[in-house]
């Protein structure tokens, strides 16, 4: 049965809370040695094949425990194509990228755009056996992953929030709200994700508006808020490294951050706080999709099946349980799983690291906008970014 996003939000909260309740007796790193969910039937039969996957840099799929493990499992090569925005990725596919890219990551606010442009294709879930292991609340979500005829075109991979991270060694007060980004104390040291979706949600919340109601959003108020943010900005980030490097150098004092880099900073011993503002924080559900026109459709399905497996999902969430360790001196960022068994196995400590304990009081999902609304949001955001220089 198809589910609407409004229902998904409350359900996500419940499943995360449920996983927290069960976490005390959850799986340790040894638990990942259990036999993973059986993968597809083509293991080891793809020698000489190369799968091209598009994702953000250092967003789990290019780690050894994912990319290298998949290559060894199926005898193929995996090549990552990195992008800095979904609009950049869309342009790449529209201008010939469908000949070279087989599989892509998309957040739920973009899946429909790509489907409308015939850039991604329907896939029979029977070809993705591990889809059945995904938590019920993440499967068959309409219109972001399933169309009106029940065709599935997007397969969930991870969900989470982009909340406030700050360096308590640099900021004298406790950060609690998005409006704290406007504090004169942090002038010139605020880092923000460069994508319009997150930025417009944050600016809407600072201006006292509800970003989940785009029809009634006063963009002039949002623009005024962004004008106030202008002198605060140090940089915009679009990748894992672009979040981490300013923090390492001491220039990143406060800003928004994915939970993965936050977990990485914690594991590396950095003093960092992660806050879910009570007025709301940015929520996302990221999917993998098969590109329309790929000549590696079977291998792309194996990739998605691997992505949704317990084995991969547990390691992605904990950094543990894999023979493919991080390179010496490095740690893996961690991200929230959608596989139900992996969710059930999280310990209380792991939930804290993933930003799932305490839970946000309000999640503002990256919603699908009409083309006209999207253009207006992007114009407002890009005008702001250009003014920062």
mmCIF file of C-alpha atoms in Angstrom:
data_model
loop_
_atom_site.group_PDB
_atom_site.id
_atom_site.type_symbol
_atom_site.label_atom_id
_atom_site.label_comp_id
_atom_site.label_asym_id
_atom_site.label_seq_id
_atom_site.Cartn_x
_atom_site.Cartn_y
_atom_site.Cartn_z
ATOM 1 C CA UNK A 1 0.000 0.000 0.000
ATOM 2 C CA UNK A 2 1.284 3.436 -0.904
ATOM 3 C CA UNK A 3 2.005 5.884 1.880
ATOM 4 C CA UNK A 4 2.022 9.653 1.817
ATOM 5 C CA UNK A 5 4.928 11.650 3.255
ATOM 6 C CA UNK A 6 2.848 13.191 6.049
ATOM 7 C CA UNK A 7 2.249 9.706 7.424
ATOM 8 C CA UNK A 8 5.898 8.830 6.932
ATOM 9 C CA UNK A 9 7.065 11.592 9.257
ATOM 10 C CA UNK A 10 5.240 10.350 12.326
ATOM 11 C CA UNK A 11 6.054 6.760 11.426
ATOM 12 C CA UNK A 12 9.755 7.572 11.131
ATOM 13 C CA UNK A 13 9.682 9.075 14.587
ATOM 14 C CA UNK A 14 8.081 5.919 15.953
ATOM 15 C CA UNK A 15 10.481 3.501 14.292
ATOM 16 C CA UNK A 16 13.488 5.469 15.477
ATOM 17 C CA UNK A 17 12.095 5.592 19.004
ATOM 18 C CA UNK A 18 11.355 1.873 18.820
ATOM 19 C CA UNK A 19 14.880 1.106 17.720
ATOM 20 C CA UNK A 20 16.109 3.186 20.661
ATOM 21 C CA UNK A 21 14.020 1.157 23.088
ATOM 22 C CA UNK A 22 15.498 -2.065 21.766
ATOM 23 C CA UNK A 23 18.994 -0.699 21.476
ATOM 24 C CA UNK A 24 20.130 -1.654 24.959
ATOM 25 C CA UNK A 25 20.329 -5.277 23.903
ATOM 26 C CA UNK A 26 21.312 -4.472 20.336
ATOM 27 C CA UNK A 27 23.991 -5.953 18.173
ATOM 28 C CA UNK A 28 27.630 -5.318 18.987
ATOM 29 C CA UNK A 29 30.310 -5.254 16.315
ATOM 30 C CA UNK A 30 30.416 -9.025 16.560
ATOM 31 C CA UNK A 31 26.753 -9.114 15.567
ATOM 32 C CA UNK A 32 27.631 -8.088 12.031
ATOM 33 C CA UNK A 33 29.288 -11.447 11.511
ATOM 34 C CA UNK A 34 25.834 -13.001 11.247
ATOM 35 C CA UNK A 35 24.937 -14.145 7.747
ATOM 36 C CA UNK A 36 23.650 -11.156 5.801
ATOM 37 C CA UNK A 37 20.439 -11.213 3.821
ATOM 38 C CA UNK A 38 21.019 -13.252 0.661
ATOM 39 C CA UNK A 39 21.947 -11.077 -2.281
ATOM 40 C CA UNK A 40 20.881 -11.525 -5.899
ATOM 41 C CA UNK A 41 21.706 -14.526 -8.029
ATOM 42 C CA UNK A 42 24.487 -12.959 -10.074
ATOM 43 C CA UNK A 43 27.322 -12.933 -7.541
ATOM 44 C CA UNK A 44 30.749 -13.244 -9.088
ATOM 45 C CA UNK A 45 29.394 -13.209 -12.636
ATOM 46 C CA UNK A 46 30.193 -9.625 -13.641
ATOM 47 C CA UNK A 47 33.898 -9.836 -14.479
ATOM 48 C CA UNK A 48 34.785 -7.114 -16.965
ATOM 49 C CA UNK A 49 31.725 -5.014 -16.088
ATOM 50 C CA UNK A 50 31.963 -1.486 -14.656
ATOM 51 C CA UNK A 51 29.118 0.112 -12.720
ATOM 52 C CA UNK A 52 29.067 3.926 -12.657
ATOM 53 C CA UNK A 53 27.261 5.343 -9.610
ATOM 54 C CA UNK A 54 26.646 9.015 -8.851
ATOM 55 C CA UNK A 55 26.675 10.252 -5.263
ATOM 56 C CA UNK A 56 28.008 12.967 -2.995
ATOM 57 C CA UNK A 57 31.704 12.573 -2.194
ATOM 58 C CA UNK A 58 32.414 10.440 0.925
ATOM 59 C CA UNK A 59 28.733 9.598 1.425
ATOM 60 C CA UNK A 60 29.186 5.967 2.477
ATOM 61 C CA UNK A 61 28.937 4.264 -0.918
ATOM 62 C CA UNK A 62 32.568 5.016 -1.839
ATOM 63 C CA UNK A 63 33.945 3.480 1.356
ATOM 64 C CA UNK A 64 35.862 0.200 1.196
ATOM 65 C CA UNK A 65 33.095 -1.639 3.072
ATOM 66 C CA UNK A 66 30.664 -0.704 0.300
ATOM 67 C CA UNK A 67 32.474 -0.167 -3.008
ATOM 68 C CA UNK A 68 35.407 -2.549 -2.515
ATOM 69 C CA UNK A 69 33.234 -5.207 -0.868
ATOM 70 C CA UNK A 70 30.779 -5.061 -3.767
ATOM 71 C CA UNK A 71 33.577 -5.325 -6.322
ATOM 72 C CA UNK A 72 34.988 -8.387 -4.578
ATOM 73 C CA UNK A 73 31.534 -9.926 -4.226
ATOM 74 C CA UNK A 74 30.557 -9.570 -7.876
ATOM 75 C CA UNK A 75 33.901 -9.474 -9.684
ATOM 76 C CA UNK A 76 33.154 -6.088 -11.251
ATOM 77 C CA UNK A 77 34.492 -2.538 -11.027
ATOM 78 C CA UNK A 78 32.625 0.370 -9.445
ATOM 79 C CA UNK A 79 33.388 3.946 -10.451
ATOM 80 C CA UNK A 80 31.961 6.907 -8.522
ATOM 81 C CA UNK A 81 30.812 10.082 -10.240
ATOM 82 C CA UNK A 82 30.596 12.943 -7.739
ATOM 83 C CA UNK A 83 28.275 15.925 -7.893
ATOM 84 C CA UNK A 84 27.680 19.029 -5.773
ATOM 85 C CA UNK A 85 23.947 19.467 -6.389
ATOM 86 C CA UNK A 86 21.069 17.445 -7.767
ATOM 87 C CA UNK A 87 20.469 20.054 -10.438
ATOM 88 C CA UNK A 88 24.067 19.550 -11.574
ATOM 89 C CA UNK A 89 23.409 15.809 -11.691
ATOM 90 C CA UNK A 90 20.194 16.331 -13.672
ATOM 91 C CA UNK A 91 22.041 18.436 -16.235
ATOM 92 C CA UNK A 92 24.741 15.773 -16.504
ATOM 93 C CA UNK A 93 22.161 13.084 -17.248
ATOM 94 C CA UNK A 94 20.252 15.297 -19.683
ATOM 95 C CA UNK A 95 23.415 16.043 -21.666
ATOM 96 C CA UNK A 96 24.617 12.498 -22.228
ATOM 97 C CA UNK A 97 25.291 11.205 -18.749
ATOM 98 C CA UNK A 98 22.716 8.442 -19.167
ATOM 99 C CA UNK A 99 25.298 6.758 -21.406
ATOM 100 C CA UNK A 100 27.877 6.630 -18.624
ATOM 101 C CA UNK A 101 25.987 6.686 -15.282
ATOM 102 C CA UNK A 102 24.009 3.624 -14.214
ATOM 103 C CA UNK A 103 22.731 4.376 -10.718
ATOM 104 C CA UNK A 104 22.171 7.602 -8.750
ATOM 105 C CA UNK A 105 21.415 8.838 -5.235
ATOM 106 C CA UNK A 106 18.478 11.246 -4.932
ATOM 107 C CA UNK A 107 16.749 12.867 -1.980
ATOM 108 C CA UNK A 108 12.973 12.548 -1.893
ATOM 109 C CA UNK A 109 12.401 16.120 -3.053
ATOM 110 C CA UNK A 110 14.156 15.326 -6.347
ATOM 111 C CA UNK A 111 13.000 11.828 -7.284
ATOM 112 C CA UNK A 112 9.857 13.093 -9.022
ATOM 113 C CA UNK A 113 11.775 15.685 -11.051
ATOM 114 C CA UNK A 114 14.084 12.991 -12.398
ATOM 115 C CA UNK A 115 11.144 10.658 -13.063
ATOM 116 C CA UNK A 116 9.246 13.403 -14.904
ATOM 117 C CA UNK A 117 12.291 13.949 -17.112
ATOM 118 C CA UNK A 118 12.431 10.195 -17.847
ATOM 119 C CA UNK A 119 15.912 9.991 -16.316
ATOM 120 C CA UNK A 120 15.215 7.121 -13.899
ATOM 121 C CA UNK A 121 13.220 3.963 -14.491
ATOM 122 C CA UNK A 122 10.745 1.657 -12.780
ATOM 123 C CA UNK A 123 12.250 -1.475 -11.237
ATOM 124 C CA UNK A 124 10.345 -4.550 -10.116
ATOM 125 C CA UNK A 125 11.002 -4.850 -6.350
ATOM 126 C CA UNK A 126 11.328 -8.615 -6.835
ATOM 127 C CA UNK A 127 14.712 -7.831 -8.388
ATOM 128 C CA UNK A 128 15.762 -6.186 -5.089
ATOM 129 C CA UNK A 129 15.180 -8.971 -2.501
ATOM 130 C CA UNK A 130 16.478 -6.870 0.386
ATOM 131 C CA UNK A 131 13.770 -4.283 -0.274
ATOM 132 C CA UNK A 132 11.533 -6.589 1.765
ATOM 133 C CA UNK A 133 13.911 -6.106 4.724
ATOM 134 C CA UNK A 134 13.502 -2.329 4.702
ATOM 135 C CA UNK A 135 11.355 -0.937 7.514
ATOM 136 C CA UNK A 136 7.697 -0.700 6.507
ATOM 137 C CA UNK A 137 7.613 3.057 7.026
ATOM 138 C CA UNK A 138 10.212 3.626 4.301
ATOM 139 C CA UNK A 139 8.733 1.366 1.606
ATOM 140 C CA UNK A 140 6.252 2.332 -1.128
ATOM 141 C CA UNK A 141 6.159 6.022 -0.256
ATOM 142 C CA UNK A 142 4.089 8.013 -2.749
ATOM 143 C CA UNK A 143 4.782 10.121 -4.748
ATOM 144 C CA UNK A 144 8.495 10.056 -3.949
ATOM 145 C CA UNK A 145 9.215 6.430 -4.768
ATOM 146 C CA UNK A 146 6.019 4.903 -6.185
ATOM 147 C CA UNK A 147 3.794 6.244 -8.954
ATOM 148 C CA UNK A 148 -0.004 6.128 -9.225
ATOM 149 C CA UNK A 149 0.137 2.716 -10.916
ATOM 150 C CA UNK A 150 2.207 1.270 -8.089
ATOM 151 C CA UNK A 151 5.493 1.193 -10.017
ATOM 152 C CA UNK A 152 8.571 1.533 -7.780
ATOM 153 C CA UNK A 153 11.317 3.798 -9.111
ATOM 154 C CA UNK A 154 13.292 4.739 -5.980
ATOM 155 C CA UNK A 155 14.684 2.482 -3.251
ATOM 156 C CA UNK A 156 15.370 3.889 0.255
ATOM 157 C CA UNK A 157 18.909 3.842 1.544
ATOM 158 C CA UNK A 158 19.229 6.168 4.543
ATOM 159 C CA UNK A 159 17.193 8.768 6.365
ATOM 160 C CA UNK A 160 18.271 11.478 8.726
ATOM 161 C CA UNK A 161 18.443 15.135 9.539
ATOM 162 C CA UNK A 162 20.695 18.066 8.794
ATOM 163 C CA UNK A 163 20.889 19.893 12.109
ATOM 164 C CA UNK A 164 23.107 22.460 13.839
ATOM 165 C CA UNK A 165 26.702 21.564 14.651
ATOM 166 C CA UNK A 166 28.914 23.918 16.618
ATOM 167 C CA UNK A 167 32.303 24.127 18.273
ATOM 168 C CA UNK A 168 31.851 24.902 22.003
ATOM 169 C CA UNK A 169 35.507 25.946 22.186
ATOM 170 C CA UNK A 170 34.747 28.826 19.823
ATOM 171 C CA UNK A 171 31.236 29.858 20.894
ATOM 172 C CA UNK A 172 30.601 31.233 24.376
ATOM 173 C CA UNK A 173 26.912 30.337 24.629
ATOM 174 C CA UNK A 174 24.887 27.187 24.136
ATOM 175 C CA UNK A 175 23.437 27.067 20.632
ATOM 176 C CA UNK A 176 19.743 26.126 20.604
ATOM 177 C CA UNK A 177 18.049 27.746 17.600
ATOM 178 C CA UNK A 178 18.673 28.444 13.924
ATOM 179 C CA UNK A 179 18.401 32.144 14.802
ATOM 180 C CA UNK A 180 21.635 31.752 16.780
ATOM 181 C CA UNK A 181 23.385 31.751 13.399
ATOM 182 C CA UNK A 182 22.686 35.487 13.353
ATOM 183 C CA UNK A 183 24.579 36.150 16.593
ATOM 184 C CA UNK A 184 27.340 38.766 16.045
ATOM 185 C CA UNK A 185 29.750 36.505 17.942
ATOM 186 C CA UNK A 186 29.813 33.982 15.070
ATOM 187 C CA UNK A 187 30.122 36.530 12.253
ATOM 188 C CA UNK A 188 32.238 35.129 9.438
ATOM 189 C CA UNK A 189 32.297 31.604 10.870
ATOM 190 C CA UNK A 190 28.962 30.100 9.783
ATOM 191 C CA UNK A 191 29.058 27.226 7.274
ATOM 192 C CA UNK A 192 25.928 26.136 5.401
ATOM 193 C CA UNK A 193 25.006 23.443 2.927
ATOM 194 C CA UNK A 194 24.914 25.078 -0.498
ATOM 195 C CA UNK A 195 21.738 23.340 -1.679
ATOM 196 C CA UNK A 196 18.656 25.525 -1.917
ATOM 197 C CA UNK A 197 16.335 23.013 -0.193
ATOM 198 C CA UNK A 198 18.105 22.944 3.167
ATOM 199 C CA UNK A 199 18.972 26.635 3.048
ATOM 200 C CA UNK A 200 15.435 27.780 2.330
ATOM 201 C CA UNK A 201 14.008 25.586 5.085
ATOM 202 C CA UNK A 202 16.473 27.047 7.597
ATOM 203 C CA UNK A 203 15.791 30.628 6.499
ATOM 204 C CA UNK A 204 12.035 29.993 6.634
ATOM 205 C CA UNK A 205 12.320 28.730 10.199
ATOM 206 C CA UNK A 206 14.441 31.715 11.250
ATOM 207 C CA UNK A 207 11.814 34.025 9.759
ATOM 208 C CA UNK A 208 9.114 32.308 11.834
ATOM 209 C CA UNK A 209 7.426 30.517 8.947
ATOM 210 C CA UNK A 210 6.461 26.932 8.156
ATOM 211 C CA UNK A 211 8.498 25.632 5.191
ATOM 212 C CA UNK A 212 6.164 22.649 4.810
ATOM 213 C CA UNK A 213 3.506 25.062 3.513
ATOM 214 C CA UNK A 214 5.244 26.493 0.429
ATOM 215 C CA UNK A 215 2.034 27.960 -1.004
ATOM 216 C CA UNK A 216 1.809 30.390 1.902
ATOM 217 C CA UNK A 217 5.511 31.027 2.379
ATOM 218 C CA UNK A 218 6.429 34.724 2.214
ATOM 219 C CA UNK A 219 9.625 34.684 0.159
ATOM 220 C CA UNK A 220 10.270 38.370 0.864
ATOM 221 C CA UNK A 221 10.607 37.529 4.575
ATOM 222 C CA UNK A 222 12.911 34.645 3.677
ATOM 223 C CA UNK A 223 15.036 36.955 1.519
ATOM 224 C CA UNK A 224 15.254 39.475 4.369
ATOM 225 C CA UNK A 225 16.452 36.709 6.699
ATOM 226 C CA UNK A 226 19.066 35.607 4.179
ATOM 227 C CA UNK A 227 20.285 39.198 3.909
ATOM 228 C CA UNK A 228 20.877 39.140 7.670
ATOM 229 C CA UNK A 229 22.804 35.883 7.282
ATOM 230 C CA UNK A 230 25.109 37.265 4.592
ATOM 231 C CA UNK A 231 27.849 38.717 6.869
ATOM 232 C CA UNK A 232 27.794 35.558 8.996
ATOM 233 C CA UNK A 233 28.826 33.174 6.225
ATOM 234 C CA UNK A 234 32.292 31.648 6.072
ATOM 235 C CA UNK A 235 31.561 29.160 3.304
ATOM 236 C CA UNK A 236 29.026 26.900 1.653
ATOM 237 C CA UNK A 237 29.710 23.186 1.591
ATOM 238 C CA UNK A 238 28.664 20.497 -0.846
ATOM 239 C CA UNK A 239 30.559 17.413 0.309
ATOM 240 C CA UNK A 240 31.768 15.540 3.361
ATOM 241 C CA UNK A 241 35.252 17.058 3.166
ATOM 242 C CA UNK A 242 33.908 20.583 2.718
ATOM 243 C CA UNK A 243 32.148 20.210 6.064
ATOM 244 C CA UNK A 244 35.123 18.714 7.871
ATOM 245 C CA UNK A 245 38.065 20.787 6.647
ATOM 246 C CA UNK A 246 36.863 24.149 8.109
ATOM 247 C CA UNK A 247 36.151 22.366 11.396
ATOM 248 C CA UNK A 248 39.635 20.878 11.470
ATOM 249 C CA UNK A 249 41.138 24.333 10.837
ATOM 250 C CA UNK A 250 39.008 25.976 13.552
ATOM 251 C CA UNK A 251 37.146 28.260 11.118
ATOM 252 C CA UNK A 252 33.810 26.427 11.277
ATOM 253 C CA UNK A 253 32.219 27.639 14.510
ATOM 254 C CA UNK A 254 28.567 26.872 13.791
ATOM 255 C CA UNK A 255 26.364 25.785 10.907
ATOM 256 C CA UNK A 256 24.324 22.947 9.530
ATOM 257 C CA UNK A 257 25.895 19.507 9.171
ATOM 258 C CA UNK A 258 24.940 16.002 8.135
ATOM 259 C CA UNK A 259 24.936 13.503 10.978
ATOM 260 C CA UNK A 260 27.713 11.493 9.281
ATOM 261 C CA UNK A 261 30.465 14.126 9.475
ATOM 262 C CA UNK A 262 29.327 14.917 13.023
ATOM 263 C CA UNK A 263 29.801 11.259 13.954
ATOM 264 C CA UNK A 264 33.211 11.287 12.271
ATOM 265 C CA UNK A 265 34.314 14.364 14.243
ATOM 266 C CA UNK A 266 33.190 12.695 17.458
ATOM 267 C CA UNK A 267 35.103 9.505 16.683
ATOM 268 C CA UNK A 268 38.229 11.549 15.933
ATOM 269 C CA UNK A 269 38.060 13.253 19.341
ATOM 270 C CA UNK A 270 36.938 16.731 18.253
ATOM 271 C CA UNK A 271 34.802 18.830 20.556
ATOM 272 C CA UNK A 272 31.526 19.195 18.652
ATOM 273 C CA UNK A 273 27.890 19.574 19.663
ATOM 274 C CA UNK A 274 24.894 18.539 17.551
ATOM 275 C CA UNK A 275 21.564 20.241 18.189
ATOM 276 C CA UNK A 276 18.045 19.686 16.868
ATOM 277 C CA UNK A 277 16.344 23.108 17.184
ATOM 278 C CA UNK A 278 12.892 22.857 18.736
ATOM 279 C CA UNK A 279 11.406 24.996 15.954
ATOM 280 C CA UNK A 280 12.341 22.265 13.496
ATOM 281 C CA UNK A 281 15.238 20.734 11.627
ATOM 282 C CA UNK A 282 15.794 19.546 8.064
ATOM 283 C CA UNK A 283 14.830 15.931 7.360
ATOM 284 C CA UNK A 284 15.658 13.825 4.351
ATOM 285 C CA UNK A 285 15.128 10.341 2.937
ATOM 286 C CA UNK A 286 17.737 9.381 0.345
ATOM 287 C CA UNK A 287 17.122 6.828 -2.368
ATOM 288 C CA UNK A 288 19.040 4.901 -5.000
ATOM 289 C CA UNK A 289 17.558 4.870 -8.501
ATOM 290 C CA UNK A 290 18.471 3.118 -11.750
ATOM 291 C CA UNK A 291 19.189 5.445 -14.645
ATOM 292 C CA UNK A 292 16.969 5.040 -17.694
ATOM 293 C CA UNK A 293 19.129 3.852 -20.596
ATOM 294 C CA UNK A 294 21.781 2.038 -18.575
ATOM 295 C CA UNK A 295 23.270 -1.069 -20.150
ATOM 296 C CA UNK A 296 24.115 -2.390 -16.664
ATOM 297 C CA UNK A 297 20.588 -2.692 -15.285
ATOM 298 C CA UNK A 298 21.138 -6.110 -13.721
ATOM 299 C CA UNK A 299 24.314 -4.982 -11.980
ATOM 300 C CA UNK A 300 22.610 -1.763 -10.864
ATOM 301 C CA UNK A 301 19.888 -3.870 -9.232
ATOM 302 C CA UNK A 302 22.551 -5.934 -7.482
ATOM 303 C CA UNK A 303 24.083 -2.671 -6.231
ATOM 304 C CA UNK A 304 20.794 -1.459 -4.757
ATOM 305 C CA UNK A 305 20.172 -4.882 -3.232
ATOM 306 C CA UNK A 306 23.625 -4.661 -1.616
ATOM 307 C CA UNK A 307 22.930 -1.111 -0.422
ATOM 308 C CA UNK A 308 19.784 -2.300 1.377
ATOM 309 C CA UNK A 309 21.322 -5.455 2.882
ATOM 310 C CA UNK A 310 21.677 -5.865 6.625
ATOM 311 C CA UNK A 311 25.418 -6.365 6.242
ATOM 312 C CA UNK A 312 25.935 -3.027 4.503
ATOM 313 C CA UNK A 313 23.322 -1.119 6.508
ATOM 314 C CA UNK A 314 24.726 -2.212 9.859
ATOM 315 C CA UNK A 315 28.253 -1.162 8.938
ATOM 316 C CA UNK A 316 27.009 2.136 7.483
ATOM 317 C CA UNK A 317 25.231 2.888 10.775
ATOM 318 C CA UNK A 318 28.006 1.852 13.145
ATOM 319 C CA UNK A 319 31.316 1.785 11.274
ATOM 320 C CA UNK A 320 31.690 -1.755 12.635
ATOM 321 C CA UNK A 321 31.260 -5.325 11.546
ATOM 322 C CA UNK A 322 33.091 -5.310 8.220
ATOM 323 C CA UNK A 323 36.358 -6.854 7.088
ATOM 324 C CA UNK A 324 36.922 -3.694 5.023
ATOM 325 C CA UNK A 325 38.364 -1.398 7.652
ATOM 326 C CA UNK A 326 38.925 2.329 7.256
ATOM 327 C CA UNK A 327 42.426 3.276 6.067
ATOM 328 C CA UNK A 328 44.903 3.727 8.907
ATOM 329 C CA UNK A 329 44.342 7.020 10.690
ATOM 330 C CA UNK A 330 40.844 7.472 9.255
ATOM 331 C CA UNK A 331 37.337 6.715 10.474
ATOM 332 C CA UNK A 332 34.105 6.143 8.611
ATOM 333 C CA UNK A 333 31.222 8.629 8.923
ATOM 334 C CA UNK A 334 28.022 6.866 9.952
ATOM 335 C CA UNK A 335 24.454 7.255 8.714
ATOM 336 C CA UNK A 336 21.025 6.071 9.859
ATOM 337 C CA UNK A 337 19.918 2.756 8.325
ATOM 338 C CA UNK A 338 16.536 1.868 6.822
ATOM 339 C CA UNK A 339 16.958 -1.897 7.117
ATOM 340 C CA UNK A 340 14.743 -2.947 10.031
ATOM 341 C CA UNK A 341 17.187 -5.483 11.467
ATOM 342 C CA UNK A 342 19.959 -2.890 11.438
ATOM 343 C CA UNK A 343 17.660 -0.377 13.134
ATOM 344 C CA UNK A 344 16.710 -2.886 15.819
ATOM 345 C CA UNK A 345 20.367 -3.610 16.564
ATOM 346 C CA UNK A 346 21.471 -0.060 17.360
ATOM 347 C CA UNK A 347 22.689 0.556 20.896
ATOM 348 C CA UNK A 348 21.796 3.653 22.876
ATOM 349 C CA UNK A 349 25.297 5.024 22.303
ATOM 350 C CA UNK A 350 25.017 4.462 18.570
ATOM 351 C CA UNK A 351 21.661 6.256 18.491
ATOM 352 C CA UNK A 352 23.282 9.288 20.121
ATOM 353 C CA UNK A 353 26.105 9.329 17.578
ATOM 354 C CA UNK A 354 23.609 9.091 14.707
ATOM 355 C CA UNK A 355 21.678 12.094 16.031
ATOM 356 C CA UNK A 356 18.677 9.891 16.813
ATOM 357 C CA UNK A 357 18.791 10.327 20.596
ATOM 358 C CA UNK A 358 17.406 12.727 21.556
ATOM 359 C CA UNK A 359 15.044 12.777 18.619
ATOM 360 C CA UNK A 360 14.131 16.069 16.918
ATOM 361 C CA UNK A 361 10.911 17.583 18.195
ATOM 362 C CA UNK A 362 9.949 18.604 14.653
ATOM 363 C CA UNK A 363 11.247 17.414 11.277
ATOM 364 C CA UNK A 364 10.802 19.599 8.194
ATOM 365 C CA UNK A 365 11.216 17.212 5.281
ATOM 366 C CA UNK A 366 12.672 18.286 1.952
ATOM 367 C CA UNK A 367 9.347 18.393 0.138
ATOM 368 C CA UNK A 368 8.591 18.125 -3.544
ATOM 369 C CA UNK A 369 7.749 21.581 -4.945
ATOM 370 C CA UNK A 370 5.905 22.493 -8.099
ATOM 371 C CA UNK A 371 8.280 23.629 -10.857
ATOM 372 C CA UNK A 372 7.163 27.215 -10.257
ATOM 373 C CA UNK A 373 7.779 26.981 -6.510
ATOM 374 C CA UNK A 374 11.154 25.326 -7.073
ATOM 375 C CA UNK A 375 12.214 28.102 -9.454
ATOM 376 C CA UNK A 376 11.180 30.765 -6.924
ATOM 377 C CA UNK A 377 13.001 29.032 -4.071
ATOM 378 C CA UNK A 378 16.125 28.557 -6.165
ATOM 379 C CA UNK A 379 16.105 32.162 -7.388
ATOM 380 C CA UNK A 380 15.879 33.433 -3.794
ATOM 381 C CA UNK A 381 18.641 31.110 -2.595
ATOM 382 C CA UNK A 382 21.011 31.579 -5.535
ATOM 383 C CA UNK A 383 20.650 35.373 -5.323
ATOM 384 C CA UNK A 384 21.702 35.113 -1.689
ATOM 385 C CA UNK A 385 24.671 32.847 -2.440
ATOM 386 C CA UNK A 386 25.856 35.151 -5.220
ATOM 387 C CA UNK A 387 25.724 38.112 -2.845
ATOM 388 C CA UNK A 388 28.039 36.335 -0.405
ATOM 389 C CA UNK A 389 30.632 36.049 -3.139
#
